[in-house]
Structure formats: C-alpha cells, structure tokens
Short mmCIF file of C-alpha atoms in Angstrom, two decimals:
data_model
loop_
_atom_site.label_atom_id
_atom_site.label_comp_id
_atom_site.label_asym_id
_atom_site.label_seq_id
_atom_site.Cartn_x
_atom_site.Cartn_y
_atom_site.Cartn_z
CA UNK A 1 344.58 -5.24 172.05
CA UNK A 2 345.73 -8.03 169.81
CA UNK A 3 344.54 -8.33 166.33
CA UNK A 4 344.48 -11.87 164.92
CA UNK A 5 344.31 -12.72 161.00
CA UNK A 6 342.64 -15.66 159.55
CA UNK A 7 342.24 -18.15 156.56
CA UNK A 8 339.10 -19.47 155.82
CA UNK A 9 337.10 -21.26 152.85
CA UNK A 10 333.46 -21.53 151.03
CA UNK A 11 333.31 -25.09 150.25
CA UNK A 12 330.60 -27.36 148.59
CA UNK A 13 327.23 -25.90 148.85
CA UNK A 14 328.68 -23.25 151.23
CA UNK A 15 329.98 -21.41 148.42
CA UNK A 16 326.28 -20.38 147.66
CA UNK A 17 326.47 -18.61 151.02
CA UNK A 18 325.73 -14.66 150.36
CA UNK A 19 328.85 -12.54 152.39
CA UNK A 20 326.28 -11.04 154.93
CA UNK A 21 325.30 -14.51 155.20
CA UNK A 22 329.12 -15.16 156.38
CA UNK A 23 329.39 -12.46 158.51
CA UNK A 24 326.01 -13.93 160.57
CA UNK A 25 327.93 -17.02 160.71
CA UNK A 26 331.16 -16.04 162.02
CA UNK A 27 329.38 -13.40 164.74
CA UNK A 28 327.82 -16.02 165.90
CA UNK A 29 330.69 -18.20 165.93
CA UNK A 30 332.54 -15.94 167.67
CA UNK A 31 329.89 -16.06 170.59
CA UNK A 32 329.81 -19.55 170.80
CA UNK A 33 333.58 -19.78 171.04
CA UNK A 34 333.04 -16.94 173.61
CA UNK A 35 336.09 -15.26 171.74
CA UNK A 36 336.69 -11.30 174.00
CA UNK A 37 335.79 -9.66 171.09
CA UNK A 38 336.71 -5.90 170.85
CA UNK A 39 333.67 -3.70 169.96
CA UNK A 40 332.99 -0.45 168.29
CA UNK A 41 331.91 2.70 169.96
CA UNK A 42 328.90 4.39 169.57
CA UNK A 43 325.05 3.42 170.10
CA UNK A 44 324.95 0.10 168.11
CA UNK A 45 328.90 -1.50 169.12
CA UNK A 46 329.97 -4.24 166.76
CA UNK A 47 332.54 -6.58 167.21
CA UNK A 48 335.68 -5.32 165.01
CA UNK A 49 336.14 -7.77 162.29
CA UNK A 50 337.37 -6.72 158.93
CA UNK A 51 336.84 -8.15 156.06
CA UNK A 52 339.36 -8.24 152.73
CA UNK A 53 338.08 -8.78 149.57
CA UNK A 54 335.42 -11.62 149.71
CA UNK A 55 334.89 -13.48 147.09
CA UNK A 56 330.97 -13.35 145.22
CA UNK A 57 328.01 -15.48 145.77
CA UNK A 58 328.23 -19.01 144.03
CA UNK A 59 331.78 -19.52 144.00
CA UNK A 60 333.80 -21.67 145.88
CA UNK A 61 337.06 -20.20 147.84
CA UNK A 62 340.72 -21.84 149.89
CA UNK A 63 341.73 -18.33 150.30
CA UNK A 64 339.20 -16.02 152.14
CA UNK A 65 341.17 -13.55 154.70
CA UNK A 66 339.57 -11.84 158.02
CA UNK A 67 340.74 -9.47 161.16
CA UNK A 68 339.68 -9.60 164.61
CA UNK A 69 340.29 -8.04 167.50
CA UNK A 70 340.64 -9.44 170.31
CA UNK A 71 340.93 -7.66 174.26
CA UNK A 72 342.60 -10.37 175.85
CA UNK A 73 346.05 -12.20 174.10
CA UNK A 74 344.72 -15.79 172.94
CA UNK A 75 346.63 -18.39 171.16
CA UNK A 76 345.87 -18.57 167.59
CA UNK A 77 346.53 -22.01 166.78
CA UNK A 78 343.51 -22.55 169.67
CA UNK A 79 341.52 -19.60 168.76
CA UNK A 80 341.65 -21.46 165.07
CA UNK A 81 340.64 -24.76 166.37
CA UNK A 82 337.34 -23.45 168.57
CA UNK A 83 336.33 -21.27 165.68
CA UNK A 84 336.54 -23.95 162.97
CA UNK A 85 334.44 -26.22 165.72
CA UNK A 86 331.45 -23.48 166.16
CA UNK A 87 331.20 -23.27 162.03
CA UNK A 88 329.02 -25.36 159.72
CA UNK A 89 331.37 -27.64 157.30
CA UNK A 90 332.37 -25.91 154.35
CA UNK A 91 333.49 -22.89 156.33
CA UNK A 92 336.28 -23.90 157.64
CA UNK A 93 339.09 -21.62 159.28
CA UNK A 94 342.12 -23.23 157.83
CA UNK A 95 345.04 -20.85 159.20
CA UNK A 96 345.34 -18.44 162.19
CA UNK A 97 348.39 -16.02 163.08
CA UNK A 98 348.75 -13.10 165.21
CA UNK A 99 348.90 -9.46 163.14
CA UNK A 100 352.48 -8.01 163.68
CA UNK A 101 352.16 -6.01 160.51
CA UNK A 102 350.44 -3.46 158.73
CA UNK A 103 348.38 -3.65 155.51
CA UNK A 104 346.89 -7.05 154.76
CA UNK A 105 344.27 -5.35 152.30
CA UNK A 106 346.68 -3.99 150.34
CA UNK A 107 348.44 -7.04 149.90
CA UNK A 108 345.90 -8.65 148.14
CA UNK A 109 346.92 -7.53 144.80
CA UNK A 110 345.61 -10.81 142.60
CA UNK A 111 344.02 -13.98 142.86
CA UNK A 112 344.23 -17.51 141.25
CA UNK A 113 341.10 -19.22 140.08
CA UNK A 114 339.95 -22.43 138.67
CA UNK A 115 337.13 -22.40 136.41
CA UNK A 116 335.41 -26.06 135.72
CA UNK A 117 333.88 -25.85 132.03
CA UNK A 118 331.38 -29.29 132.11
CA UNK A 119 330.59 -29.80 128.21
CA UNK A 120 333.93 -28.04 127.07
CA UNK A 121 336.43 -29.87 125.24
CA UNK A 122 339.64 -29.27 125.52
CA UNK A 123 340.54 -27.95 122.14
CA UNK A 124 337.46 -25.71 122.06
CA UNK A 125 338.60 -23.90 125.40
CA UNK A 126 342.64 -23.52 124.20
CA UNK A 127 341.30 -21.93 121.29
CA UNK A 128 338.82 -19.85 122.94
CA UNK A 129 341.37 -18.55 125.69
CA UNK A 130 344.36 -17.93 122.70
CA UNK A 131 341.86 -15.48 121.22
CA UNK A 132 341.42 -13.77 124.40
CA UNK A 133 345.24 -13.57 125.35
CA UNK A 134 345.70 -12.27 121.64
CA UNK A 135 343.08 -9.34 122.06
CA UNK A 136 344.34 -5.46 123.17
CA UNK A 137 341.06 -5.32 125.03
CA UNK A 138 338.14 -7.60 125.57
CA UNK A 139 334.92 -4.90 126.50
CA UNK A 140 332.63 -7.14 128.16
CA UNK A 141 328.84 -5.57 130.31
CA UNK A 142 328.08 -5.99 133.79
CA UNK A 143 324.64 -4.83 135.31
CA UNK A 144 325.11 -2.97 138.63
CA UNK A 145 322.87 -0.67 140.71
CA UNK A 146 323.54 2.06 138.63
CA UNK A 147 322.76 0.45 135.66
CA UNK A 148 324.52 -1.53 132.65
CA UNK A 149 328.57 -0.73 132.94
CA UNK A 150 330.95 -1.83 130.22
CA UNK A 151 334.74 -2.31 131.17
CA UNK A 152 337.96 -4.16 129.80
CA UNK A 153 338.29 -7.49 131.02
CA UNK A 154 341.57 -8.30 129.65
CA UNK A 155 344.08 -5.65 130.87
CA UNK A 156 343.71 -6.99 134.76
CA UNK A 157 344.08 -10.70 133.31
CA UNK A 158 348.24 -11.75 134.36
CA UNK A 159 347.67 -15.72 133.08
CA UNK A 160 344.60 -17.34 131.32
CA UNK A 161 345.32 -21.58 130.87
CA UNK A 162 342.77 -23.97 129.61
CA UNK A 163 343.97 -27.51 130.82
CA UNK A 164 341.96 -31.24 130.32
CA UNK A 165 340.19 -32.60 133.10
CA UNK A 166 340.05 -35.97 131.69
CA UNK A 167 342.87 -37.55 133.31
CA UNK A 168 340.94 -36.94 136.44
CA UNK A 169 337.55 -37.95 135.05
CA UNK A 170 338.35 -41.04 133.61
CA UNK A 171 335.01 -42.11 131.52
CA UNK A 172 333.46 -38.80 132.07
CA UNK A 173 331.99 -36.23 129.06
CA UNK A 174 334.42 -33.33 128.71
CA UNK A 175 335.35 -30.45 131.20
CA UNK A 176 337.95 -28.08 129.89
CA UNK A 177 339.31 -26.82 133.13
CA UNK A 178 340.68 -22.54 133.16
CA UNK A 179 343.33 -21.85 135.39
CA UNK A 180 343.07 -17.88 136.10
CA UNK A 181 345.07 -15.44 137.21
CA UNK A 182 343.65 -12.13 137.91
CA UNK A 183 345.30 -8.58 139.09
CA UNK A 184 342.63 -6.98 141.51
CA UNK A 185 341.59 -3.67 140.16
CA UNK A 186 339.18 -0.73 139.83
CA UNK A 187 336.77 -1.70 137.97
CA UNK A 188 337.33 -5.57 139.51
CA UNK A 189 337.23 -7.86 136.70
CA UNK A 190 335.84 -11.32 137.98
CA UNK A 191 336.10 -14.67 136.98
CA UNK A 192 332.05 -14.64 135.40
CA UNK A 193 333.61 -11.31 133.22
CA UNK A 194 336.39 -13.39 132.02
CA UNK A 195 333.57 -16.18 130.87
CA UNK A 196 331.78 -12.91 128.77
CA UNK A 197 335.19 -12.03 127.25
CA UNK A 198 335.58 -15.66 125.81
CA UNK A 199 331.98 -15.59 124.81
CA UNK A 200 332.77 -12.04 123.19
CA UNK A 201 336.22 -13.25 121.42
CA UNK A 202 335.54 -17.02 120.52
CA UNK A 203 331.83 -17.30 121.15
CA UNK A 204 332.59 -19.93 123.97
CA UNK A 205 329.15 -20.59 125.82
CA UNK A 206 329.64 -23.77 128.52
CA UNK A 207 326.48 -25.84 128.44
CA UNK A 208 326.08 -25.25 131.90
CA UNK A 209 327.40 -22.90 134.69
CA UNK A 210 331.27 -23.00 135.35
CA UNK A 211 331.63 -24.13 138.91
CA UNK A 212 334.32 -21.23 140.02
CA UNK A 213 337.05 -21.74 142.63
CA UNK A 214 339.03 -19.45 144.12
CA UNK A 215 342.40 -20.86 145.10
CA UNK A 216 344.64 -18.40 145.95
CA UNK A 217 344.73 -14.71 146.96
CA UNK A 218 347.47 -12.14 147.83
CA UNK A 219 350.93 -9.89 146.33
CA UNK A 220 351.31 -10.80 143.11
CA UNK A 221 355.23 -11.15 141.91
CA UNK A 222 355.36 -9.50 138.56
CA UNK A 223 358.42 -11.18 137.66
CA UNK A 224 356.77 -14.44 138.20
CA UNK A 225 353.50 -14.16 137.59
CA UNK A 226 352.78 -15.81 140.75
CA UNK A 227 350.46 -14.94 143.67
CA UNK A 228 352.24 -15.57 147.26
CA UNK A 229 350.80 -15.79 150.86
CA UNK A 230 349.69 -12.37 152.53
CA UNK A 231 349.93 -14.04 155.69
CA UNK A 232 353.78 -14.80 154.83
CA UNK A 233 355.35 -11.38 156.44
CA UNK A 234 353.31 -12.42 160.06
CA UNK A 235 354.42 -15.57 160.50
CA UNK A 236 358.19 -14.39 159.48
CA UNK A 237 358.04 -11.29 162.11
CA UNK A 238 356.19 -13.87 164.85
CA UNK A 239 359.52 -16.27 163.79
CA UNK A 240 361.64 -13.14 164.21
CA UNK A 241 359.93 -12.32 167.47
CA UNK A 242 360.54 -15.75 168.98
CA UNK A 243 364.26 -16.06 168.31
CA UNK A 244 364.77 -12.97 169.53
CA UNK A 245 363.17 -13.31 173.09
CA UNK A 246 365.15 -17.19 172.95
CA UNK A 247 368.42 -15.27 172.95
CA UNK A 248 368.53 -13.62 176.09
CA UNK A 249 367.31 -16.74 177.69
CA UNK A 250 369.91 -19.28 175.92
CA UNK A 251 372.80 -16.31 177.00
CA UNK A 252 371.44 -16.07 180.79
CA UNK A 253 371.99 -20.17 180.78
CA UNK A 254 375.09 -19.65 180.06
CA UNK A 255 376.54 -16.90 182.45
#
C-alpha cells in the first residue's frame, strides 16, 4: 500500500465550501481520476482519506493537508496533476509527495493567517492589536452544540501584526491588514476568536466581515516564531531514498 500526502487550497468563492462539501468533491475526484483507492472494511467501505485539520467555512486557505491510500504505487507529481484536473478552480491540489514518515497530524502545531480589515485604518488596528498583545488573557464566547463556551484567546496567539494595505490599494478606502500566527490547541482558538478579543480589548468592530486567509500550516519553531512545511521531512527521506538506491548503481558502473 502506498500512502500519498497532499497540498491543496480554498480559493475565491471556494472558500465558502462547507468541509463535507470538500470531501464530496475530492471522492468524486478521485473517481474521475480513477485513482486505486484503498477502502475500509466493513458493510459501508470508504476510500481511506484522512483529513488534518481543515480549516472553517468562509475562509480562504494555501495550506490544506490530506492522506490517501493508494493499492497500486503511482507517481505523485501525476497523481497531482489528474487530481487538480477533475477539481473545480479554487480547489486546487498544489503539492503531492509520497508518505515515508509518520505523524503529519501532529505536525501541524500552528498556522499563519491573514486577516483583511476593509474600513480599518491602519492606526486604529496597531492600536487595537497592542492592547491585545499587552493583555494576560483575552476571555472571548463561542456558541457550540453544547451551548455558549468562554475560553482565552490570547495564550495560543505566538504573533499578532497589523500592517497597511494601501500600498497595494492605491486610491482605495482603508484595509488594515492582520498577519496571525496561531499555536493549535485544545480549546482551538480561530482567527473569528481573535476578531472578539480585539473587539473585547480595543472595541475594534470592522465595518464589514474580515475576509480570512489561511496561509500557512505546520511545526511551529519556538525559537523563531515561524511555522515550517510538514511536508518538509517526506520530501528529505524521498531525497535520502533516491541517493541511496543511485549509489549502488554509480559503483556497479564503475567495477
């Protein structure tokens, strides 16, 4: 069996697609491509896919990770190409590498978002996001199924930035622009819980909703404060693998 890991995104209107929404998608994709799935066992067999940490409904993502696998060894620059093909634009499988390690949850420690504040100045955001990085804790409330659920929103926060958009926008109104960086924890703090905290700690309410990006996902290097690539440690042992098998070859030449 051969497991295979992918990249994928939620672009443009896509990013309003639901995660069950996704997973019809890709099935289907994965049909069309006529990919030799594996499948489950019992009475209703589904094709093994796992999933890591999707991002919610309404935001936009570069860094979605799956799992498949596979009973017969494909390519995965190919199996990339055919998937990408059989998907509607906006999710697009950007990266594909054979699994040769363990774990690819659990390195998704943090991700890095981008929060676009249309109606924000500058100034107002700085301030806002200061009082937040200042605070112990910021308690913010989030409605689930089992009712209303109040957690700290700043402890799992590494890096908050507010930058201006305006040397982008050139003759545009204002758009503060938040550049995130959250640890993933129990409870998961989101980028919308963030938005409460400012609106708790500097009474920072955009005029309209932040369009929310995702841009990065995986370990998080404390020493850095910087999120790296989980799919890093594959491609290295797949590197590994290659120069290994070269060796006896370029040796045999030789004799």
């Amino acid at each position: 069996m051969q497991r295979i890991r992918l990249r994928y995104t939620k672009r443009g209107r896509l990013r309003f697609t639901s995660h069950r929404d996704f997973q019809r998608a890709f099935e289907r994709a994965l049909r069309r491509a006529e990919v030799p799935m594996a499948y489950s066992a019992g009475f209703t067999p589904h094709p093994k896919v796992s999933y890591a940490n999707a991002a919610p409904t309404g935001t936009g993502s570069e860094a979605e990770y799956l799992e498949i696998a596979l009973t017969e060894k494909r390519d995965p620059a190919q199996l990339r190409a055919l998937l990408d093909e059989s998907l509607p634009d906006g999710l697009d499988i950007t990266e594909a590498v054979e699994a040769r390690t363990s774990g690819l949850a659990d390195r998704l420690q943090a991700s890095v978002w981008e929060l676009r504040l249309d109606g924000v100045e500058a100034a107002q955001a700085e301030a806002a996001v200061k009082a937040f990085l200042e605070a112990e804790t910021v308690e913010v409330g989030r409605l689930t199924k089992n009712g209303m659920r109040t957690f700290d929103a700043r402890g799992a926060v590494a890096a908050l930035q507010a930058l201006d958009s305006r040397a982008d926008r050139p003759g545009a109104g204002p758009c503060a622009i938040l550049r995130l960086v959250v640890r993933h924890a129990t409870p998961a703090v989101r980028p919308d819980d963030v938005l409460s905290g400012l609106r708790a700690v500097a009474d920072l309410v955009p005029p309209v909703p932040a369009a929310v990006t995702r841009l990065a996902q995986g370990p998080f290097d404390e020493e850095s404060g910087t999120v790296t690539d989980p799919l890093a440690p594959d491609r290295e042992a797949a590197a590994s693998s290659t120069q290994e098998d070269a060796e006896p070859t370029a040796a045999a030449a030789q004799s």
